[in-house]
CSV table of C-alpha atoms in Angstrom, one decimal:
chain,number,residue,atom,x,y,z
M,1,MET,CA,-7.5,-100.3,-30.7
M,2,SER,CA,-8.2,-97.0,-31.2
M,3,THR,CA,-10.8,-94.7,-29.0
M,4,GLU,CA,-12.9,-91.9,-29.7
M,5,LYS,CA,-13.3,-88.6,-27.6
M,6,ILE,CA,-15.3,-85.9,-28.2
M,7,LYS,CA,-14.0,-82.7,-26.9
M,8,PHE,CA,-16.0,-80.5,-27.9
M,9,GLY,CA,-19.9,-81.7,-28.7
M,10,ARG,CA,-23.4,-80.4,-28.6
M,11,SER,CA,-24.3,-79.2,-25.0
M,12,ASN,CA,-26.8,-81.3,-23.2
M,13,VAL,CA,-29.0,-78.1,-22.5
M,14,PHE,CA,-30.4,-78.7,-26.2
M,15,PHE,CA,-32.9,-81.1,-26.9
M,16,ASP,CA,-32.1,-84.3,-28.7
M,17,PRO,CA,-33.7,-84.6,-30.9
M,18,PHE,CA,-35.5,-81.3,-31.7
M,19,GLU,CA,-39.2,-82.9,-31.6
M,20,ARG,CA,-40.9,-79.2,-30.9
M,21,ARG,CA,-39.5,-77.9,-34.4
M,22,PRO,CA,-42.7,-78.4,-37.2
M,23,GLY,CA,-41.5,-80.3,-40.1
M,24,PRO,CA,-39.6,-83.5,-40.8
M,25,ILE,CA,-36.0,-82.5,-39.9
M,26,LYS,CA,-35.9,-82.9,-36.0
M,27,THR,CA,-32.0,-82.4,-35.9
M,28,ASN,CA,-31.2,-79.5,-37.1
M,29,MET,CA,-31.8,-75.7,-36.2
M,30,HIS,CA,-34.1,-73.8,-38.8
M,31,TYR,CA,-32.4,-70.4,-38.8
M,32,CYS,CA,-31.5,-69.2,-42.0
M,33,PRO,CA,-27.9,-69.7,-43.4
M,34,GLY,CA,-25.3,-67.5,-41.6
M,35,CYS,CA,-27.8,-66.6,-38.9
M,36,GLY,CA,-26.2,-65.7,-35.6
M,37,HIS,CA,-29.0,-67.2,-33.7
M,38,GLY,CA,-27.3,-70.4,-33.8
M,39,ILE,CA,-24.2,-69.1,-32.6
M,40,LEU,CA,-25.8,-67.6,-29.5
M,41,HIS,CA,-27.8,-70.8,-28.8
M,42,LYS,CA,-24.6,-72.5,-28.3
M,43,LEU,CA,-22.7,-70.4,-26.1
M,44,ILE,CA,-25.8,-69.9,-23.8
M,45,ALA,CA,-26.2,-73.6,-23.6
M,46,GLU,CA,-22.6,-74.1,-22.7
M,47,ALA,CA,-22.8,-71.6,-20.2
M,48,ILE,CA,-26.0,-73.3,-18.5
M,49,GLU,CA,-24.4,-76.5,-18.6
M,50,HIS,CA,-21.3,-75.2,-17.1
M,51,TYR,CA,-22.8,-73.7,-14.1
M,52,GLY,CA,-25.4,-76.3,-13.5
M,53,ILE,CA,-28.2,-74.6,-13.9
M,54,GLN,CA,-30.3,-76.3,-16.5
M,55,GLU,CA,-33.0,-77.9,-14.1
M,56,ASN,CA,-33.7,-74.1,-12.6
M,57,THR,CA,-33.4,-72.3,-15.6
M,58,VAL,CA,-36.5,-70.3,-17.1
M,59,PHE,CA,-35.6,-69.3,-20.8
M,60,ILE,CA,-38.3,-66.4,-21.7
M,61,ALA,CA,-38.4,-65.7,-25.9
M,62,PRO,CA,-41.0,-63.2,-27.3
M,63,VAL,CA,-42.4,-62.9,-30.9
M,64,GLY,CA,-39.4,-62.2,-33.5
M,65,CYS,CA,-37.2,-64.7,-34.7
M,66,ALA,CA,-35.8,-65.4,-30.6
M,67,VAL,CA,-39.3,-67.3,-30.2
M,68,PHE,CA,-38.3,-70.3,-31.5
M,69,ALA,CA,-35.7,-70.9,-28.6
M,70,TYR,CA,-37.9,-73.2,-27.5
M,71,TYR,CA,-37.7,-75.8,-30.0
M,72,TYR,CA,-34.2,-76.4,-28.9
M,73,PHE,CA,-33.6,-75.7,-25.5
M,74,ASN,CA,-34.1,-78.4,-22.8
M,75,CYS,CA,-35.3,-76.4,-19.9
M,76,GLY,CA,-38.0,-74.5,-18.7
M,77,SER,CA,-39.3,-71.8,-21.3
M,78,ILE,CA,-42.1,-69.5,-21.9
M,79,SER,CA,-43.3,-67.5,-24.9
M,80,VAL,CA,-44.4,-64.4,-24.5
M,81,PRO,CA,-46.5,-61.4,-26.7
M,82,HIS,CA,-44.0,-58.8,-28.4
M,83,GLY,CA,-41.9,-56.8,-26.3
M,84,ARG,CA,-43.2,-58.5,-22.7
M,85,ALA,CA,-40.5,-61.1,-22.2
M,86,PRO,CA,-38.8,-58.6,-19.2
M,87,ALA,CA,-42.4,-58.0,-17.6
M,88,VAL,CA,-42.8,-61.6,-17.7
M,89,GLY,CA,-39.5,-62.2,-16.5
M,90,THR,CA,-40.2,-60.0,-13.3
M,91,GLY,CA,-43.1,-62.2,-12.3
M,92,ALA,CA,-41.0,-65.6,-13.0
M,93,ALA,CA,-38.2,-64.1,-11.0
M,94,ARG,CA,-40.4,-63.0,-8.0
M,95,ALA,CA,-42.8,-65.8,-8.0
M,96,THR,CA,-39.9,-68.5,-8.5
M,97,PRO,CA,-37.1,-67.0,-6.8
M,98,GLU,CA,-35.2,-70.3,-6.6
M,99,LYS,CA,-35.4,-70.2,-10.4
M,100,TYR,CA,-32.6,-68.8,-12.9
M,101,VAL,CA,-34.2,-66.1,-15.4
M,102,ILE,CA,-32.9,-65.5,-18.8
M,103,SER,CA,-34.7,-63.2,-21.3
M,104,TYR,CA,-33.5,-63.8,-25.1
M,105,GLN,CA,-34.7,-60.7,-27.2
M,106,GLY,CA,-34.4,-59.3,-30.5
M,107,ASP,CA,-33.4,-55.6,-31.6
M,108,GLY,CA,-37.3,-54.9,-33.0
M,109,ASP,CA,-38.7,-56.5,-29.9
M,110,LEU,CA,-36.5,-55.0,-27.2
M,111,GLY,CA,-35.5,-51.9,-28.8
M,112,ALA,CA,-39.1,-51.0,-30.1
M,113,ILE,CA,-42.3,-52.6,-28.6
M,114,GLY,CA,-40.8,-53.8,-25.9
M,115,PHE,CA,-38.4,-51.1,-24.8
M,116,ASN,CA,-40.0,-49.5,-21.8
M,117,GLU,CA,-40.9,-53.5,-20.2
M,118,PHE,CA,-36.9,-53.6,-20.8
M,119,ILE,CA,-35.7,-50.6,-19.6
M,120,GLN,CA,-37.8,-50.4,-16.4
M,121,ALA,CA,-36.8,-54.2,-15.4
M,122,ALA,CA,-33.2,-52.6,-16.0
M,123,ASN,CA,-33.8,-50.1,-13.8
M,124,ARG,CA,-35.4,-52.2,-11.1
M,125,GLY,CA,-31.9,-54.4,-11.3
M,126,GLU,CA,-34.1,-57.5,-11.5
M,127,LYS,CA,-32.3,-60.5,-11.0
M,128,MET,CA,-32.0,-61.8,-15.0
M,129,ALA,CA,-29.8,-61.9,-17.6
M,130,ILE,CA,-30.8,-60.5,-21.0
M,131,PHE,CA,-29.6,-61.4,-24.1
M,132,PHE,CA,-30.1,-58.7,-26.7
M,133,VAL,CA,-29.9,-59.8,-30.6
M,134,ASN,CA,-28.7,-56.4,-32.6
M,135,ASN,CA,-29.0,-57.6,-36.4
M,136,SER,CA,-30.2,-54.1,-37.9
M,137,ASN,CA,-33.4,-55.3,-39.0
M,138,TYR,CA,-36.4,-56.9,-38.2
M,139,GLY,CA,-35.5,-60.4,-39.4
M,140,MET,CA,-38.8,-62.5,-38.8
M,141,THR,CA,-40.9,-60.4,-40.8
M,142,GLY,CA,-38.7,-59.7,-43.9
M,143,GLY,CA,-35.9,-57.0,-43.4
M,144,GLN,CA,-37.7,-54.1,-42.5
M,145,MET,CA,-35.8,-50.6,-40.8
M,146,ALA,CA,-35.4,-52.0,-36.9
M,147,PRO,CA,-34.3,-49.4,-34.1
M,148,THR,CA,-31.0,-50.3,-34.5
M,149,THR,CA,-31.0,-49.8,-38.2
M,150,LEU,CA,-27.5,-47.6,-39.3
M,151,PRO,CA,-28.0,-43.9,-40.6
M,152,ASN,CA,-28.3,-44.4,-44.5
M,153,GLN,CA,-29.2,-48.3,-44.2
M,154,VAL,CA,-30.9,-49.7,-46.6
M,155,THR,CA,-34.0,-51.9,-45.6
M,156,MET,CA,-37.6,-53.1,-47.1
M,157,THR,CA,-39.0,-49.8,-45.4
M,158,SER,CA,-36.1,-47.7,-46.3
M,159,PRO,CA,-35.2,-47.9,-49.5
M,160,TYR,CA,-33.3,-44.9,-50.0
M,161,GLY,CA,-31.6,-45.7,-46.5
M,162,ARG,CA,-32.4,-44.4,-43.2
M,163,ASN,CA,-32.7,-40.8,-42.8
M,164,VAL,CA,-31.9,-39.5,-39.3
M,165,GLU,CA,-33.8,-36.3,-39.8
M,166,THR,CA,-37.0,-38.5,-40.3
M,167,GLU,CA,-36.5,-41.8,-38.3
M,168,GLY,CA,-34.1,-40.8,-35.9
M,169,TYR,CA,-30.6,-42.2,-34.9
M,170,PRO,CA,-30.3,-46.2,-34.2
M,171,MET,CA,-30.8,-47.1,-30.9
M,172,LYS,CA,-27.6,-47.7,-28.5
M,173,VAL,CA,-29.4,-49.8,-25.8
M,174,CYS,CA,-26.1,-50.7,-24.3
M,175,GLU,CA,-25.2,-46.7,-23.3
M,176,LEU,CA,-28.9,-46.1,-22.3
M,177,VAL,CA,-29.0,-48.9,-19.8
M,178,ASN,CA,-25.5,-48.1,-18.7
M,179,ALA,CA,-26.8,-44.4,-17.4
M,180,LEU,CA,-29.1,-46.4,-14.8
M,181,GLU,CA,-27.6,-47.5,-11.6
M,182,ALA,CA,-28.9,-51.0,-10.9
M,183,PRO,CA,-27.5,-52.9,-13.7
M,184,VAL,CA,-24.7,-55.0,-12.9
M,185,TYR,CA,-23.0,-56.3,-16.1
M,186,ILE,CA,-23.1,-54.7,-19.7
M,187,GLU,CA,-21.2,-55.5,-22.5
M,188,ARG,CA,-21.6,-55.4,-26.4
M,189,VAL,CA,-20.2,-58.2,-28.6
M,190,ALA,CA,-20.0,-59.4,-32.0
M,191,LEU,CA,-21.0,-63.0,-33.3
M,192,THR,CA,-18.4,-62.5,-36.3
M,193,GLY,CA,-15.4,-65.1,-36.7
M,194,THR,CA,-13.3,-66.9,-34.2
M,195,ALA,CA,-12.0,-64.1,-32.0
M,196,ASN,CA,-15.1,-62.1,-31.4
M,197,ILE,CA,-17.3,-65.2,-30.8
M,198,LEU,CA,-14.8,-66.5,-27.9
M,199,LYS,CA,-15.0,-62.9,-26.8
M,200,ALA,CA,-18.6,-63.1,-26.5
M,201,ARG,CA,-18.7,-66.6,-25.0
M,202,LYS,CA,-16.6,-65.2,-22.4
M,203,ALA,CA,-19.4,-62.5,-22.0
M,204,VAL,CA,-22.2,-65.1,-21.9
M,205,PHE,CA,-20.4,-67.0,-19.4
M,206,LYS,CA,-20.0,-63.8,-17.2
M,207,ALA,CA,-23.8,-62.9,-17.4
M,208,ILE,CA,-24.7,-66.6,-16.5
M,209,GLU,CA,-22.3,-66.7,-13.8
M,210,ASN,CA,-23.7,-63.3,-12.3
M,211,LEU,CA,-27.3,-64.7,-12.7
M,212,LYS,CA,-26.2,-67.6,-10.7
M,213,ASN,CA,-24.9,-66.0,-7.9
M,214,ARG,CA,-27.9,-63.9,-8.2
M,215,LYS,CA,-26.0,-60.7,-8.4
M,216,GLY,CA,-28.8,-58.4,-10.1
M,217,PHE,CA,-29.2,-57.4,-14.2
M,218,SER,CA,-26.7,-58.8,-16.6
M,219,LEU,CA,-26.9,-57.4,-20.5
M,220,VAL,CA,-25.5,-58.9,-23.2
M,221,GLU,CA,-25.7,-57.1,-26.7
M,222,ALA,CA,-25.0,-59.7,-29.7
M,223,LEU,CA,-24.3,-57.9,-33.1
M,224,SER,CA,-25.4,-60.6,-35.1
M,225,PRO,CA,-25.5,-61.5,-38.7
M,226,CYS,CA,-28.6,-61.7,-40.7
M,227,PRO,CA,-27.0,-62.3,-44.3
M,228,VAL,CA,-30.5,-63.3,-46.0
M,229,ASN,CA,-32.4,-60.2,-45.3
M,230,LEU,CA,-29.1,-58.0,-45.6
M,231,LYS,CA,-29.0,-59.6,-48.8
M,232,MET,CA,-25.2,-60.2,-48.4
M,233,THR,CA,-22.5,-63.4,-48.1
M,234,ALA,CA,-21.6,-64.5,-45.2
M,235,GLU,CA,-18.2,-63.1,-45.4
M,236,GLN,CA,-20.0,-59.5,-46.6
M,237,VAL,CA,-22.2,-59.7,-43.5
M,238,ASN,CA,-19.5,-59.9,-41.2
M,239,GLU,CA,-17.4,-57.4,-42.7
M,240,PHE,CA,-20.6,-55.3,-42.5
M,241,ILE,CA,-20.8,-55.7,-38.9
M,242,ASP,CA,-17.2,-55.9,-38.2
M,243,THR,CA,-16.5,-52.1,-40.1
M,244,LYS,CA,-19.9,-50.3,-40.2
M,245,MET,CA,-22.2,-51.6,-37.1
M,246,THR,CA,-19.0,-51.4,-34.8
M,247,GLN,CA,-18.6,-47.9,-35.5
M,248,PHE,CA,-21.6,-47.1,-34.2
M,249,PHE,CA,-21.9,-49.8,-31.7
M,250,PRO,CA,-18.6,-50.2,-30.4
M,251,LEU,CA,-17.7,-53.6,-29.0
M,252,GLY,CA,-16.4,-54.0,-25.0
M,253,VAL,CA,-17.6,-54.0,-21.9
M,254,LEU,CA,-19.7,-50.8,-20.6
M,255,ARG,CA,-19.7,-52.0,-17.1
M,256,ASP,CA,-18.6,-54.7,-14.8
M,257,ARG,CA,-19.5,-54.6,-11.1
M,258,SER,CA,-19.9,-58.1,-10.6
M,259,ALA,CA,-16.5,-58.5,-8.4
M,260,GLU,CA,-18.2,-55.8,-5.9
M,261,THR,CA,-21.7,-57.0,-6.0
M,262,PRO,CA,-22.1,-59.4,-3.2
M,263,ALA,CA,-23.9,-62.9,-4.1
M,264,GLY,CA,-27.6,-62.9,-3.3
M,265,ASN,CA,-29.4,-65.4,-1.4
M,266,VAL,CA,-32.5,-67.3,-2.6
M,267,PRO,CA,-35.5,-65.5,-0.9
M,268,GLU,CA,-37.9,-67.4,1.5
M,269,GLU,CA,-40.3,-69.6,-0.2
M,270,PRO,CA,-43.0,-67.5,-1.6
M,271,VAL,CA,-46.4,-67.9,-0.2
M,272,ARG,CA,-48.6,-69.4,-2.5
M,273,ASP,CA,-51.5,-70.9,-0.5
M,274,PRO,CA,-55.0,-68.5,-1.3
M,275,GLU,CA,-55.0,-67.8,2.6
M,276,GLY,CA,-51.4,-67.2,3.2
M,277,VAL,CA,-51.6,-64.7,0.1
M,278,LYS,CA,-55.0,-62.9,1.5
M,279,LYS,CA,-53.1,-62.4,4.6
M,280,LEU,CA,-50.4,-60.6,2.7
M,281,LEU,CA,-52.2,-58.7,0.5
M,282,PHE,CA,-55.2,-57.7,2.6
M,283,THR,CA,-55.2,-55.4,5.7
M,284,ALA,CA,-56.9,-56.9,9.1
M,285,LYS,CA,-60.3,-56.2,9.7
M,286,GLU,CA,-61.2,-53.5,12.4
M,287,GLU,CA,-61.8,-54.7,15.9
M,288,GLY,CA,-65.5,-55.5,15.9
M,289,ALA,CA,-66.1,-56.1,12.5
M,290,ALA,CA,-67.8,-59.0,10.7
M,291,ASP,CA,-65.9,-62.2,10.2
M,292,ALA,CA,-66.3,-63.0,6.2
M,293,GLU,CA,-66.2,-66.6,7.0
M,294,LYS,CA,-69.3,-66.8,9.5
M,295,ILE,CA,-71.3,-64.4,6.6
M,296,VAL,CA,-73.4,-66.6,4.9
M,297,ASN,CA,-75.3,-64.1,2.7
M,298,ASN,CA,-78.7,-65.8,2.7
M,299,SER,CA,-80.6,-63.4,0.5
M,300,GLU,CA,-81.5,-64.8,-2.5
M,301,LEU,CA,-79.8,-61.8,-4.6
M,302,PHE,CA,-76.5,-63.9,-4.4
M,303,ASN,CA,-77.7,-67.0,-5.9
M,304,ASP,CA,-76.8,-65.8,-9.0
M,305,GLU,CA,-73.8,-63.5,-10.6
M,306,ARG,CA,-74.8,-60.0,-10.4
M,307,ARG,CA,-73.2,-57.4,-12.6
M,308,ILE,CA,-73.1,-53.7,-12.2
M,309,ARG,CA,-72.3,-50.8,-14.4
M,310,VAL,CA,-71.4,-47.3,-12.6
M,311,SER,CA,-71.1,-44.6,-15.3
M,312,GLY,CA,-70.7,-40.8,-15.6
M,313,PHE,CA,-67.6,-38.5,-16.5
M,314,GLY,CA,-64.0,-38.4,-14.7
M,315,GLY,CA,-64.1,-36.9,-11.5
M,316,GLN,CA,-67.1,-37.8,-10.1
M,317,GLY,CA,-65.5,-40.7,-8.5
M,318,ILE,CA,-67.1,-42.9,-11.0
M,319,LEU,CA,-64.3,-45.7,-10.8
M,320,SER,CA,-63.7,-45.3,-7.2
M,321,LEU,CA,-67.4,-46.5,-6.7
M,322,GLY,CA,-66.9,-49.3,-8.6
M,323,HIS,CA,-63.9,-50.2,-7.0
M,324,THR,CA,-65.5,-49.6,-3.2
M,325,LEU,CA,-68.2,-52.2,-4.4
M,326,ALA,CA,-65.4,-54.5,-5.8
M,327,ASP,CA,-63.8,-54.3,-2.3
M,328,MET,CA,-67.0,-54.9,-0.5
M,329,ALA,CA,-67.6,-58.1,-2.1
M,330,ARG,CA,-64.1,-59.6,-2.0
M,331,LEU,CA,-64.1,-58.8,2.0
M,332,ARG,CA,-67.0,-60.9,2.0
M,333,ASP,CA,-65.2,-63.7,0.0
M,334,PHE,CA,-66.8,-63.6,-3.7
M,335,ASN,CA,-65.3,-64.0,-6.4
M,336,VAL,CA,-65.1,-60.1,-8.1
M,337,SER,CA,-63.9,-58.2,-10.8
M,338,TRP,CA,-63.3,-54.7,-11.5
M,339,MET,CA,-63.0,-53.2,-15.2
M,340,PRO,CA,-62.3,-49.6,-15.5
M,341,SER,CA,-63.0,-47.7,-19.0
M,342,TYR,CA,-62.1,-44.0,-19.5
M,343,GLY,CA,-61.2,-41.6,-22.4
M,344,PRO,CA,-58.1,-39.8,-22.7
M,345,GLU,CA,-59.2,-36.9,-20.8
M,346,GLN,CA,-59.9,-39.2,-17.6
M,347,ARG,CA,-61.1,-36.0,-15.6
M,348,GLY,CA,-63.9,-34.1,-17.6
M,349,GLY,CA,-64.3,-37.0,-20.1
M,350,SER,CA,-66.4,-40.2,-20.0
M,351,ALA,CA,-65.9,-42.7,-17.3
M,352,SER,CA,-67.7,-46.0,-16.6
M,353,CYS,CA,-66.5,-49.4,-15.1
M,354,ALA,CA,-67.8,-52.8,-14.8
M,355,VAL,CA,-68.3,-54.9,-11.6
M,356,ILE,CA,-69.1,-58.5,-11.0
M,357,LEU,CA,-69.4,-60.6,-8.2
M,358,SER,CA,-70.2,-64.3,-7.9
M,359,ARG,CA,-69.9,-67.2,-5.9
M,360,LYS,CA,-68.5,-68.8,-8.8
M,361,ALA,CA,-65.8,-68.6,-10.8
M,362,ILE,CA,-66.2,-65.4,-13.2
M,363,PRO,CA,-65.3,-66.4,-17.2
M,364,SER,CA,-65.0,-62.7,-18.3
M,365,PRO,CA,-65.2,-59.4,-16.7
M,366,LEU,CA,-66.9,-58.2,-19.5
M,367,VAL,CA,-70.5,-56.4,-18.9
M,368,ASP,CA,-73.1,-56.3,-22.0
M,369,SER,CA,-76.2,-56.6,-19.5
M,370,CYS,CA,-76.1,-55.4,-16.1
M,371,ASP,CA,-78.4,-56.0,-12.9
M,372,LEU,CA,-77.6,-52.5,-11.4
M,373,LEU,CA,-76.8,-49.6,-13.5
M,374,ILE,CA,-75.5,-46.2,-11.6
M,375,ALA,CA,-75.5,-43.2,-13.9
M,376,MET,CA,-74.3,-39.8,-12.8
M,377,THR,CA,-74.9,-38.1,-16.3
M,378,LYS,CA,-77.5,-38.1,-18.8
M,379,ALA,CA,-74.9,-39.2,-21.4
M,380,ALA,CA,-74.1,-42.1,-19.4
M,381,LEU,CA,-77.6,-43.4,-19.3
M,382,ASP,CA,-77.9,-42.4,-23.0
M,383,LYS,CA,-74.8,-44.7,-23.4
M,384,PHE,CA,-75.6,-47.8,-21.1
M,385,GLY,CA,-79.4,-47.6,-20.6
M,386,TYR,CA,-79.7,-50.5,-22.9
M,387,GLN,CA,-77.7,-52.6,-20.6
M,388,LEU,CA,-80.0,-52.8,-17.6
M,389,LYS,CA,-82.0,-56.0,-17.5
M,390,ASP,CA,-86.0,-56.1,-17.8
M,391,ASP,CA,-85.8,-56.4,-14.0
M,392,GLY,CA,-82.8,-54.4,-13.0
M,393,ILE,CA,-82.3,-51.6,-10.7
M,394,LEU,CA,-81.6,-47.9,-12.0
M,395,ILE,CA,-80.1,-45.3,-9.9
M,396,TYR,CA,-79.8,-41.8,-11.3
M,397,ASP,CA,-78.2,-38.2,-10.3
M,398,THR,CA,-81.2,-35.9,-10.2
M,399,SER,CA,-79.3,-33.1,-10.5
M,400,ALA,CA,-78.5,-34.2,-14.0
M,401,MET,CA,-81.4,-35.3,-15.5
M,402,GLU,CA,-85.3,-35.5,-15.2
M,403,LYS,CA,-86.3,-39.0,-14.1
M,404,PRO,CA,-86.1,-41.1,-17.0
M,405,GLU,CA,-88.8,-43.5,-18.4
M,406,VAL,CA,-87.8,-47.3,-17.7
M,407,LYS,CA,-89.3,-50.8,-18.3
M,408,PRO,CA,-92.5,-51.8,-16.5
M,409,GLY,CA,-90.2,-54.2,-14.4
M,410,GLN,CA,-87.2,-52.0,-13.9
M,411,LYS,CA,-87.0,-49.9,-10.9
M,412,VAL,CA,-85.8,-46.4,-11.0
M,413,PHE,CA,-84.3,-44.4,-7.8
M,414,GLY,CA,-83.0,-40.5,-8.0
M,415,LEU,CA,-80.6,-39.3,-5.6
M,416,ASP,CA,-79.0,-35.7,-5.5
M,417,ALA,CA,-75.5,-37.3,-4.4
M,418,LEU,CA,-73.6,-34.3,-4.9
M,419,ALA,CA,-75.5,-31.9,-2.8
M,420,ILE,CA,-75.4,-34.3,0.1
M,421,ALA,CA,-71.5,-34.5,-0.4
M,422,ASN,CA,-71.4,-31.0,-0.3
M,423,ARG,CA,-73.2,-30.8,2.7
M,424,ILE,CA,-71.0,-33.2,4.2
M,425,GLY,CA,-68.1,-30.9,2.8
M,426,ASN,CA,-66.3,-33.0,0.3
M,427,ALA,CA,-67.7,-33.2,-3.1
M,428,LYS,CA,-65.4,-36.2,-3.5
M,429,CYS,CA,-67.8,-38.1,-1.4
M,430,ALA,CA,-70.8,-38.1,-3.7
M,431,ASN,CA,-70.2,-41.9,-4.7
M,432,SER,CA,-70.5,-43.0,-1.3
M,433,ALA,CA,-73.9,-41.5,-1.0
M,434,VAL,CA,-74.7,-43.2,-4.0
M,435,LEU,CA,-73.8,-46.5,-2.1
M,436,GLY,CA,-75.7,-45.6,0.8
M,437,ALA,CA,-78.8,-45.0,-1.4
M,438,LEU,CA,-78.4,-48.3,-2.6
M,439,ALA,CA,-77.9,-49.8,1.1
M,440,ALA,CA,-81.5,-48.6,1.4
M,441,ILE,CA,-83.0,-49.9,-1.9
M,442,LEU,CA,-81.5,-53.4,-1.6
M,443,GLY,CA,-82.5,-53.6,2.0
M,444,LYS,CA,-85.8,-52.7,1.0
M,445,TYR,CA,-86.4,-55.0,-1.8
M,446,ALA,CA,-83.4,-57.7,-1.8
M,447,LEU,CA,-81.5,-58.5,1.2
M,448,THR,CA,-82.2,-60.0,4.7
M,449,SER,CA,-82.2,-57.9,7.7
M,450,GLU,CA,-78.7,-59.6,8.5
M,451,ASP,CA,-77.2,-59.1,4.9
M,452,ALA,CA,-78.3,-55.5,5.0
M,453,ALA,CA,-76.7,-54.6,8.3
M,454,ASP,CA,-73.7,-56.3,7.1
M,455,TYR,CA,-73.6,-54.0,3.8
M,456,GLU,CA,-72.9,-51.2,6.0
M,457,LYS,CA,-70.3,-52.9,8.3
M,458,VAL,CA,-68.4,-54.1,4.7
M,459,PHE,CA,-68.5,-50.7,3.5
M,460,THR,CA,-67.0,-48.9,6.6
M,461,GLU,CA,-64.5,-51.9,6.5
M,462,ALA,CA,-63.7,-51.4,2.4
M,463,ILE,CA,-63.6,-47.7,3.1
M,464,THR,CA,-61.2,-47.5,6.1
M,465,GLU,CA,-59.1,-50.2,4.0
M,466,SER,CA,-58.9,-47.6,1.0
M,467,PHE,CA,-58.1,-44.2,3.0
M,468,ARG,CA,-56.4,-46.1,6.4
M,469,LYS,CA,-54.1,-43.2,6.5
M,470,LYS,CA,-56.6,-40.6,6.0
M,471,PRO,CA,-59.0,-40.8,8.9
M,472,LYS,CA,-61.1,-37.6,8.3
M,473,VAL,CA,-61.9,-39.1,4.5
M,474,VAL,CA,-62.9,-42.1,6.0
M,475,GLU,CA,-64.9,-40.2,8.3
M,476,GLN,CA,-66.4,-37.9,5.4
M,477,ASN,CA,-67.3,-40.9,3.2
M,478,ILE,CA,-68.9,-42.9,6.2
M,479,ALA,CA,-71.1,-39.5,6.7
M,480,ALA,CA,-72.1,-39.3,3.1
M,481,PHE,CA,-72.9,-43.2,3.0
M,482,ASN,CA,-75.5,-42.5,6.1
M,483,ALA,CA,-76.6,-39.8,4.5
M,484,GLY,CA,-77.5,-41.3,1.2
M,485,ARG,CA,-79.3,-43.9,2.9
M,486,ASP,CA,-81.1,-41.7,5.1
M,487,GLU,CA,-82.5,-39.6,2.3
M,488,MET,CA,-83.5,-43.0,0.3
M,489,SER,CA,-84.8,-44.5,3.0
M,490,SER,CA,-87.2,-41.4,3.5
M,491,GLN,CA,-88.2,-41.9,-0.1
M,492,LEU,CA,-89.3,-45.4,0.1
M,493,ALA,CA,-90.7,-44.9,3.2
């Protein structure tokens, strides 16, 4: 009676069948005939299985042919936007340090739109393994010129061949990474012929071994066939890689510091409970500061979501003003969002920010109508005046414009904040003078006496937190706040 033994079979790291794959065929991979992705998939799956990390592997693949990896790998997977795999991988590796993060990227993704994300992750030495598929073209979208396209190579978008005088030379990714200090292992392999594939297998296993031992950043670049887009037979595309691509992208190990790099330990379990995160992120309150948990904020003003627009030009502290408001709300346990907007010339160009605070979840940080508009220039008022609600409050800079006309239900208040700040001795404190004026306005029209008093306390907490290492700046901002409050109080008397 004969027995059958399978010596080399499909790795258990692959799904069986491929239910995620669209269409009726659920047992075969979908890649084009002769494509190298299937080969590299097999090598990675075997390495994951060999080192026993399947249950804790996070496989990240961005836009491109690489994105379809989630059809096949039976492990945690994240499909991410074009070029963002290293950024998402960094987040995954740091938030779940017990996991093993693999980034799987093509040359159009890693070498073009995502290169900065990639090179910064390499420079930081993030604990991940990156597999980089270099097939010298944009494979998913029809074979356009890629960062790795060879000089004089014909593609859909370089019909006369890549001209290095206008398009530059191919991107040598491994060589660029080799100039950095942090990476542990860098190798370039080819997925052509049995001998090269066996060398590629060894490189993949080395990268996964480093990953398991948490030895830092590993990069394996694989020169991969793409016969359909390159319009070649399987033999021709292998010859193209072995004779032409390798001239510009030589195979071999560029760096291997695996032996001298000590194995890393799994970091302590991350803090995931909300209160614990707050303690880590936010500094302790000053002695005598109000306790957020004991503040009820009974004023009717806080019954509804409140939207604020701050606008002017760069250099006036527009973004800082909004950020301070957001910090004040955050310190009193409101849900809060702060979204800045400024032109290419931040200092001197237009600048604005939107702040939302609410006791409930904030569905969107966008502000198209506001309860409070702070306009420090006439241009800012002209641009955002229409957003002020019929019962909203407008605070404007009297040095920049005449008192504007408003609707009957709207309240308008003017303040020469820059003059106040100059008297204090720091023109950058004008935004704090505006917040002081707002304290007087809200104290008169909207807040209970308890909440009005706490507004001033929480401003001190927020500004101290922002400038903890600059006590003089804290002192100047508090002085500007008090002066703005007193000036506005005298107007309201």
